[in-house]
PDB file of C-alpha atoms in Angstrom:
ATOM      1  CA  UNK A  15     -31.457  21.938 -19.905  1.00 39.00           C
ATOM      2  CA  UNK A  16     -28.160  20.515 -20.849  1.00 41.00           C
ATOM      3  CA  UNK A  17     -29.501  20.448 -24.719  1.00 41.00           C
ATOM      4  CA  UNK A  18     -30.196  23.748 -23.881  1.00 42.00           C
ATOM      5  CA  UNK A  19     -26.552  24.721 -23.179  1.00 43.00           C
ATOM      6  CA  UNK A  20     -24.833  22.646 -25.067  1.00 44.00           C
ATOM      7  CA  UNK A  21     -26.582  23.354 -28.364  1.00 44.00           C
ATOM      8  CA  UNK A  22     -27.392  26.900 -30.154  1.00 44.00           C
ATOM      9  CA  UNK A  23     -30.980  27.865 -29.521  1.00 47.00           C
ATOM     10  CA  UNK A  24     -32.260  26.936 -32.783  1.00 48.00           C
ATOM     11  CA  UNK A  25     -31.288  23.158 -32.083  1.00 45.00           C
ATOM     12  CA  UNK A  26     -32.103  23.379 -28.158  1.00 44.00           C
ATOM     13  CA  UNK A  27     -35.883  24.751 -29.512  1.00 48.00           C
ATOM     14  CA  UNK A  28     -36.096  21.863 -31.249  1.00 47.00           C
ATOM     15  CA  UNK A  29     -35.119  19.444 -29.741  1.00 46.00           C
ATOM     16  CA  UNK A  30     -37.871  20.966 -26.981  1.00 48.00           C
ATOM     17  CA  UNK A  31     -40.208  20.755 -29.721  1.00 50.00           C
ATOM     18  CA  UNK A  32     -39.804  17.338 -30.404  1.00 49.00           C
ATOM     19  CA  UNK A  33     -39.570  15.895 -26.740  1.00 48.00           C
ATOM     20  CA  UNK A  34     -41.833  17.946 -24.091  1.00 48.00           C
ATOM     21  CA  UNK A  35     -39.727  16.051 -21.245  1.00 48.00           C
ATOM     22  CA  UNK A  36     -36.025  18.147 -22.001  1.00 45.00           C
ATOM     23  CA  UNK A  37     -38.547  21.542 -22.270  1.00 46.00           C
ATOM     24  CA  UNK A  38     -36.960  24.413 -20.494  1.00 48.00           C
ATOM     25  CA  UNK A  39     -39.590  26.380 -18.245  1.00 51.00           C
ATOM     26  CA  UNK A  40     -39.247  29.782 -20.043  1.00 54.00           C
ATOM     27  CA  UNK A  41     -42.398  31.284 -18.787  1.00 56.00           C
ATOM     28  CA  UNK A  42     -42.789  34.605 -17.191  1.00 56.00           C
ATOM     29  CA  UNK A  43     -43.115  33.676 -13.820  1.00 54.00           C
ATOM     30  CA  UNK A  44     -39.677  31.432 -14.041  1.00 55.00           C
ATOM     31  CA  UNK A  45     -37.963  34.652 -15.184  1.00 58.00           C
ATOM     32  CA  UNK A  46     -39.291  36.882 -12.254  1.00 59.00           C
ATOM     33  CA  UNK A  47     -38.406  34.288 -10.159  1.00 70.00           C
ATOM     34  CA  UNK A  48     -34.867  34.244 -10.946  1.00 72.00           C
ATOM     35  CA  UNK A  49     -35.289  38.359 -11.250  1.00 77.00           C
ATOM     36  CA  UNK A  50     -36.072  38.268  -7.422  1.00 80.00           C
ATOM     37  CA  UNK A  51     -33.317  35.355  -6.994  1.00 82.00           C
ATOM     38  CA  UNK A  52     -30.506  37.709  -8.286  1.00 83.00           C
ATOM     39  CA  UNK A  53     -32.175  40.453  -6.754  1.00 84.00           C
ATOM     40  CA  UNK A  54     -32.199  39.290  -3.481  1.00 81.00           C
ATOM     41  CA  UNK A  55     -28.512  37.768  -3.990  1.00 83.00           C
ATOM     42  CA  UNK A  56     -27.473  41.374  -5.039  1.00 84.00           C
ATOM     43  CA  UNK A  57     -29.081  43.131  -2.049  1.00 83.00           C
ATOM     44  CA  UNK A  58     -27.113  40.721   0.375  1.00 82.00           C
ATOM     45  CA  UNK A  59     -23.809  41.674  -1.141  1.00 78.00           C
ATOM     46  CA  UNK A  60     -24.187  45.537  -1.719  1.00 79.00           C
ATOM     47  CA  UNK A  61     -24.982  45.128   2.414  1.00 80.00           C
ATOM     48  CA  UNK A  62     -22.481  43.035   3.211  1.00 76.00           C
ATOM     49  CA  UNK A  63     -19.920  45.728   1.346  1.00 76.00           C
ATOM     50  CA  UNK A  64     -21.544  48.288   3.013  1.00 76.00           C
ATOM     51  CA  UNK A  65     -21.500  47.187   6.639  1.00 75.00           C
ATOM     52  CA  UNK A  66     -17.749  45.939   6.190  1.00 72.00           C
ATOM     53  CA  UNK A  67     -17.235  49.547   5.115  1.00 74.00           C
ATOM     54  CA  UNK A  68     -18.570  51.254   8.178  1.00 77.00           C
ATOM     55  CA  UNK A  69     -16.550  49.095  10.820  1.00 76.00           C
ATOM     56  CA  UNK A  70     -13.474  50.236  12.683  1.00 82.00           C
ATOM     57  CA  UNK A  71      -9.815  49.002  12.611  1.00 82.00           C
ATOM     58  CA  UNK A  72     -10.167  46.817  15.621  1.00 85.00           C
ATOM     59  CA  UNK A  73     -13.574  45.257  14.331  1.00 84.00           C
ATOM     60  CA  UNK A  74     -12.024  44.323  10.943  1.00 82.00           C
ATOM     61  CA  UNK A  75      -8.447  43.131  13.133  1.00 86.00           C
ATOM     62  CA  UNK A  76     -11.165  41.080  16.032  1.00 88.00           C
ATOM     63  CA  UNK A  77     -13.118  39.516  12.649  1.00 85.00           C
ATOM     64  CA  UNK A  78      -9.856  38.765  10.478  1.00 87.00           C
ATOM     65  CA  UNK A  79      -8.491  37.237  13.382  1.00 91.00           C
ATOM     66  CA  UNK A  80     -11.387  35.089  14.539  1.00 92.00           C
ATOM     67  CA  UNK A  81     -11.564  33.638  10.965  1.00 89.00           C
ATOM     68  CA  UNK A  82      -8.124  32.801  10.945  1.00 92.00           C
ATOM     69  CA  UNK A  83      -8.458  30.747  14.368  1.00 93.00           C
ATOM     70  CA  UNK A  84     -11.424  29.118  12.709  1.00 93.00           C
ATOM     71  CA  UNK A  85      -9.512  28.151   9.778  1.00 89.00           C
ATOM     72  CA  UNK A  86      -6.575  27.164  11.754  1.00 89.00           C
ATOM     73  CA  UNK A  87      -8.537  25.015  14.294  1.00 91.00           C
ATOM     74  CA  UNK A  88     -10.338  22.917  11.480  1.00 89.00           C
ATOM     75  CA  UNK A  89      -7.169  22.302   9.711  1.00 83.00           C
ATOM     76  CA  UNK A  90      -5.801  20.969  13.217  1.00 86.00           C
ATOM     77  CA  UNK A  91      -9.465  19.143  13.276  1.00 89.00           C
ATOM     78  CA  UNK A  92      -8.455  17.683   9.315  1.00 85.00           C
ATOM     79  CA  UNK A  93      -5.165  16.770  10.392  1.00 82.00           C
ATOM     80  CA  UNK A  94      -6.082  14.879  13.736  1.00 87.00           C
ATOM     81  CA  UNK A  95      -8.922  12.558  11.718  1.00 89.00           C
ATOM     82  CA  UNK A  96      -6.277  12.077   8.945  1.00 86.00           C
ATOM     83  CA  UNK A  97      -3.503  10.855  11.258  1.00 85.00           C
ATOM     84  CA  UNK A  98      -6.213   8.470  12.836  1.00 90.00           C
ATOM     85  CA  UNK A  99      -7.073   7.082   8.843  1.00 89.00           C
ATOM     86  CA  UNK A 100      -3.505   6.687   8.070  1.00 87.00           C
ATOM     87  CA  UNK A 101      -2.710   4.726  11.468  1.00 87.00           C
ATOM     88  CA  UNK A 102      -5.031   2.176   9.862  1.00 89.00           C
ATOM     89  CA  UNK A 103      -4.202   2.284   5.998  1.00 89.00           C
ATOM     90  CA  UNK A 104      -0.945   4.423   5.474  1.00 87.00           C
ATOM     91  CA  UNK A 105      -2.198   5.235   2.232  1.00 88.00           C
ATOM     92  CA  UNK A 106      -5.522   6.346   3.019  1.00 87.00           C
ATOM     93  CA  UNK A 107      -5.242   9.500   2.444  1.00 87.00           C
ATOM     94  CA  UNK A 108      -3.197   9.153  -1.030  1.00 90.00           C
ATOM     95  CA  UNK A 109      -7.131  10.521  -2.773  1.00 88.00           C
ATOM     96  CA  UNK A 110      -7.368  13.077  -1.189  1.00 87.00           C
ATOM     97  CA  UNK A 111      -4.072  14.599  -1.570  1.00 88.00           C
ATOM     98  CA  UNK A 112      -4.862  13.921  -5.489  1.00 88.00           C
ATOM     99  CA  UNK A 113      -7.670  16.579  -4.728  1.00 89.00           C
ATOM    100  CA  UNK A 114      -6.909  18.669  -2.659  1.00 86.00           C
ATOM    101  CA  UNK A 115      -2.518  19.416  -3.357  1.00 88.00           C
ATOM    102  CA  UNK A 116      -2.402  22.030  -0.312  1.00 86.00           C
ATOM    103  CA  UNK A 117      -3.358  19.185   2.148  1.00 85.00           C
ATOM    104  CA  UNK A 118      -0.563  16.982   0.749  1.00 89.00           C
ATOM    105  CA  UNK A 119       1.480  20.333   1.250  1.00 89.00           C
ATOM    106  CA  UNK A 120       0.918  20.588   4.571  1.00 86.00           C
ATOM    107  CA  UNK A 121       1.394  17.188   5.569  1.00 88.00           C
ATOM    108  CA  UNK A 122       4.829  17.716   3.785  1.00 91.00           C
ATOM    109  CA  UNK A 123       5.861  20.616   5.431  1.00 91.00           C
ATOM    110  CA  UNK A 124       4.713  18.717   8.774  1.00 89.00           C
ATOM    111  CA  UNK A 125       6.634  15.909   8.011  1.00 92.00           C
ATOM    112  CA  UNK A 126       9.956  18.151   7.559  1.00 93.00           C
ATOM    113  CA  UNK A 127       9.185  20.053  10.590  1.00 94.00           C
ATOM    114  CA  UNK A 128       9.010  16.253  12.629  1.00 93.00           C
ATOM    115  CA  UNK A 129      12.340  15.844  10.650  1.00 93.00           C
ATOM    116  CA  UNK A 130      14.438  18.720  12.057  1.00 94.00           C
ATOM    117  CA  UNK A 131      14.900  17.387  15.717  1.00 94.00           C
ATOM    118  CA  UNK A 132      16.256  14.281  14.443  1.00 93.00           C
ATOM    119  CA  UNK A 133      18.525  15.545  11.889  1.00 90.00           C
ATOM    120  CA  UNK A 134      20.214  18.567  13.973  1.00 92.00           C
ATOM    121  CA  UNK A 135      19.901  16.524  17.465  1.00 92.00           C
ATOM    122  CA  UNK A 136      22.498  13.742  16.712  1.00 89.00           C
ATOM    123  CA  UNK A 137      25.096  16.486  15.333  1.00 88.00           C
ATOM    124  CA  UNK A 138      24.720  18.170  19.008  1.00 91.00           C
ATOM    125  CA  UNK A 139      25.212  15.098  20.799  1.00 88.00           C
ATOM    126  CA  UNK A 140      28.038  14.056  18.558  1.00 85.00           C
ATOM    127  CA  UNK A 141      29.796  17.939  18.785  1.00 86.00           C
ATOM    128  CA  UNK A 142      29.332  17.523  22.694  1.00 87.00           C
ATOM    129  CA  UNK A 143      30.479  14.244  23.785  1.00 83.00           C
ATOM    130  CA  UNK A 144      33.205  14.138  20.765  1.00 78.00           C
ATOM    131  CA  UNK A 145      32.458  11.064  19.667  1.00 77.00           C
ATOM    132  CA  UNK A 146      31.704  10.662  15.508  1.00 74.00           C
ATOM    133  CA  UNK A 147      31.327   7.702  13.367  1.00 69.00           C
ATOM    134  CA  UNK A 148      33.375   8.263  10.896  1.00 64.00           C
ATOM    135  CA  UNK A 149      31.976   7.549   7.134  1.00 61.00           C
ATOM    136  CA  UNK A 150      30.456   3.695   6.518  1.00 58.00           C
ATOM    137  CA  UNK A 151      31.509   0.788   9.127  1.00 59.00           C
ATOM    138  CA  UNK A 152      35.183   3.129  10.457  1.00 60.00           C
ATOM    139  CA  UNK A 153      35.408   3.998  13.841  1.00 59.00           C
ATOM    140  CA  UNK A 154      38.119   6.451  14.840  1.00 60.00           C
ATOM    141  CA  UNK A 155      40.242   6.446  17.782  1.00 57.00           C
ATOM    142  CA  UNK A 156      39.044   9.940  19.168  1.00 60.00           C
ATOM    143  CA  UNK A 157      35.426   8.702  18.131  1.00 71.00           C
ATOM    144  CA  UNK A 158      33.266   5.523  19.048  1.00 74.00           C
ATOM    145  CA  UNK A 159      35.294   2.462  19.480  1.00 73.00           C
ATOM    146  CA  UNK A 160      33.085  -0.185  18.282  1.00 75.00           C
ATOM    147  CA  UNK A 161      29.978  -0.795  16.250  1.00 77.00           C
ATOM    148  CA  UNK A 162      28.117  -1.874  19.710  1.00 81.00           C
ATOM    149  CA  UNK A 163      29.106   1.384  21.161  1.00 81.00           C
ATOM    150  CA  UNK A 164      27.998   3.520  18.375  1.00 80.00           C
ATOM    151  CA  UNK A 165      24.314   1.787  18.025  1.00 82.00           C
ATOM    152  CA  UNK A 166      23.937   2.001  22.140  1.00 85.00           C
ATOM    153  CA  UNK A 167      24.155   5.549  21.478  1.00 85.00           C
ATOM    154  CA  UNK A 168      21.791   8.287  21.674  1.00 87.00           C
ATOM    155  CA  UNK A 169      22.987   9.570  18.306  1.00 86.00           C
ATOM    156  CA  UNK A 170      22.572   6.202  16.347  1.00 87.00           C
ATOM    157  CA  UNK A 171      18.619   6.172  18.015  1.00 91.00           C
ATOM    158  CA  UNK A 172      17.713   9.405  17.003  1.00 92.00           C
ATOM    159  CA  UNK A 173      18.783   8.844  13.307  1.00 90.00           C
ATOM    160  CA  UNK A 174      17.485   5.402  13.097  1.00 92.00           C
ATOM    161  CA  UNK A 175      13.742   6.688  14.418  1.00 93.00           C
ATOM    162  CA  UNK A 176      14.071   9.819  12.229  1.00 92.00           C
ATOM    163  CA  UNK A 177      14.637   7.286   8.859  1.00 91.00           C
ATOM    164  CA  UNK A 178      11.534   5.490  10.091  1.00 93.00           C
ATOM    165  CA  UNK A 179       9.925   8.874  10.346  1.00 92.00           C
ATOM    166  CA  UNK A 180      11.198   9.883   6.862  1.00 92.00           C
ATOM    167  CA  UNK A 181      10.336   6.392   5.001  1.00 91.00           C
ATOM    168  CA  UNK A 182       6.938   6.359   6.681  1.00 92.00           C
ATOM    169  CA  UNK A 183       6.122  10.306   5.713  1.00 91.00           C
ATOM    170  CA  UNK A 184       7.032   8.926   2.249  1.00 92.00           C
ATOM    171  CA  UNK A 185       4.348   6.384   2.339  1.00 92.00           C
ATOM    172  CA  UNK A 186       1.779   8.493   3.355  1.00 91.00           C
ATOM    173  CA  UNK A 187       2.327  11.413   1.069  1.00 91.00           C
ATOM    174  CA  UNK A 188       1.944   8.986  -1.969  1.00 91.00           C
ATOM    175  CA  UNK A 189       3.628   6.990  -4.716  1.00 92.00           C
ATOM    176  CA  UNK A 190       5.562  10.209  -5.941  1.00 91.00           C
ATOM    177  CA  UNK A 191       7.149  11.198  -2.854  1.00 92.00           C
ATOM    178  CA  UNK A 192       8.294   6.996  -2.579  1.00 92.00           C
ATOM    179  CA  UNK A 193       9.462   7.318  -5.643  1.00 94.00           C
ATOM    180  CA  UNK A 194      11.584  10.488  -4.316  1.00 92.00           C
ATOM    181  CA  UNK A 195      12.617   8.185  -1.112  1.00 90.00           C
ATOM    182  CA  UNK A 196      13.952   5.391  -3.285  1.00 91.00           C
ATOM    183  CA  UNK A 197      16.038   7.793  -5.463  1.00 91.00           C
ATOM    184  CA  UNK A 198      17.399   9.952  -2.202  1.00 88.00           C
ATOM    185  CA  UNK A 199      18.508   6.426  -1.165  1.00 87.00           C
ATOM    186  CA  UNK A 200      20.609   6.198  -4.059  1.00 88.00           C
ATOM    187  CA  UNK A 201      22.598   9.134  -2.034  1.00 84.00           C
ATOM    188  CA  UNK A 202      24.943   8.177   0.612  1.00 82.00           C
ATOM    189  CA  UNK A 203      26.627  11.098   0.891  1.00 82.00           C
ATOM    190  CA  UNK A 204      23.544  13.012   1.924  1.00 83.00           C
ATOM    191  CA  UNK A 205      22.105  10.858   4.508  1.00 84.00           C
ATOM    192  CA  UNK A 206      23.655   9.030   7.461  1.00 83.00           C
ATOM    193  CA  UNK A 207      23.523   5.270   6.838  1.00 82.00           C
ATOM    194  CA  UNK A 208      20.264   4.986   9.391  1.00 84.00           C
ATOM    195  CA  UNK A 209      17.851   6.982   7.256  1.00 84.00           C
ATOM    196  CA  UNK A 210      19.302   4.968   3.898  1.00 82.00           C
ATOM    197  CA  UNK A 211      19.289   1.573   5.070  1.00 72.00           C
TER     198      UNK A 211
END
């Protein structure tokens, strides 16, 4: 068969010739068979058209919708039994993100979404209280006093567990995306000192 495709059908007839084994059935009762084959696959699609044709509004809306809860409940299903994997092996996953690229996009866009709570959170607590550490190891008089007072605060936690977050999202999404969290570490001025160090 592959002789067959791969090779015009002079060559392909004989190479048949000479070995009976790579023979391609091309007797009439293989070609009605895969007359009836198409046939049949035909028929099932001209009905399918048909019978989506002759539903209403609110059938096509109760069967777009059901599909879309299907989809969106086995992608929760995906999700759950990769979070399990990568509990064992953070990078166990790193294959099938080569595959499949929308699964690694979703686990990205996941991973920002985590991300949000601890980046906007500290700013909040910092804008209410009025206490702010000021850039590197200065503490300002209408801010935190000391070093021990900043880290006992709520701020100072939520940054340090969303770098953990960030650094271990990193990991999972593969050797690119470290790659990315080794050069964004370059950047001081973007993140606070928790997610960097």
């Amino acid at each position: 068969l592959l002789k067959r495709i791969s090779f015009a059908p002079s060559v392909a007839s004989a190479a048949a010739a000479a070995s009976p084994i790579l023979s391609v059935p091309s007797s009439p009762a293989f070609a009605l068979g895969r007359r009836r084959i198409i046939t049949f696959i035909r028929s099932i699609f001209q009905t399918t058209i048909v019978s989506f044709g002759r539903l209403s509004k609110r059938q096509v809306k109760k069967i777009f919708f059901t599909g879309m809860a299907i989809l969106a409940f086995m992608n929760v299903v995906e999700n759950v039994m990769a979070y399990r994997r990568q509990k064992v092996d953070a990078t166990s996953e790193w294959g099938r993100y080569a595959d499949q690229p929308a699964a690694r996009g979703m686990a990205l866009s996941l991973l920002m979404m985590k991300l949000v709570p601890y980046a906007v959170l500290p700013i909040i607590i910092e804008k209410f209280t009025g206490k702010k550490k000021e850039s590197g190891d200065i503490y300002s008089a209408n801010g935190y006093t000391s070093k021990a007072e900043y880290e006992s605060s709520t701020a100072h936690r939520l940054r340090k567990k969303g770098g953990q977050l960030f650094a271990d999202g990193l990991l999972r999404l593969g050797p690119l995306y470290i790659k990315i969290g080794q050069i964004l570490s370059c950047r001081e001025n973007l993140f606070p000192d928790e997610w960097i160090g």
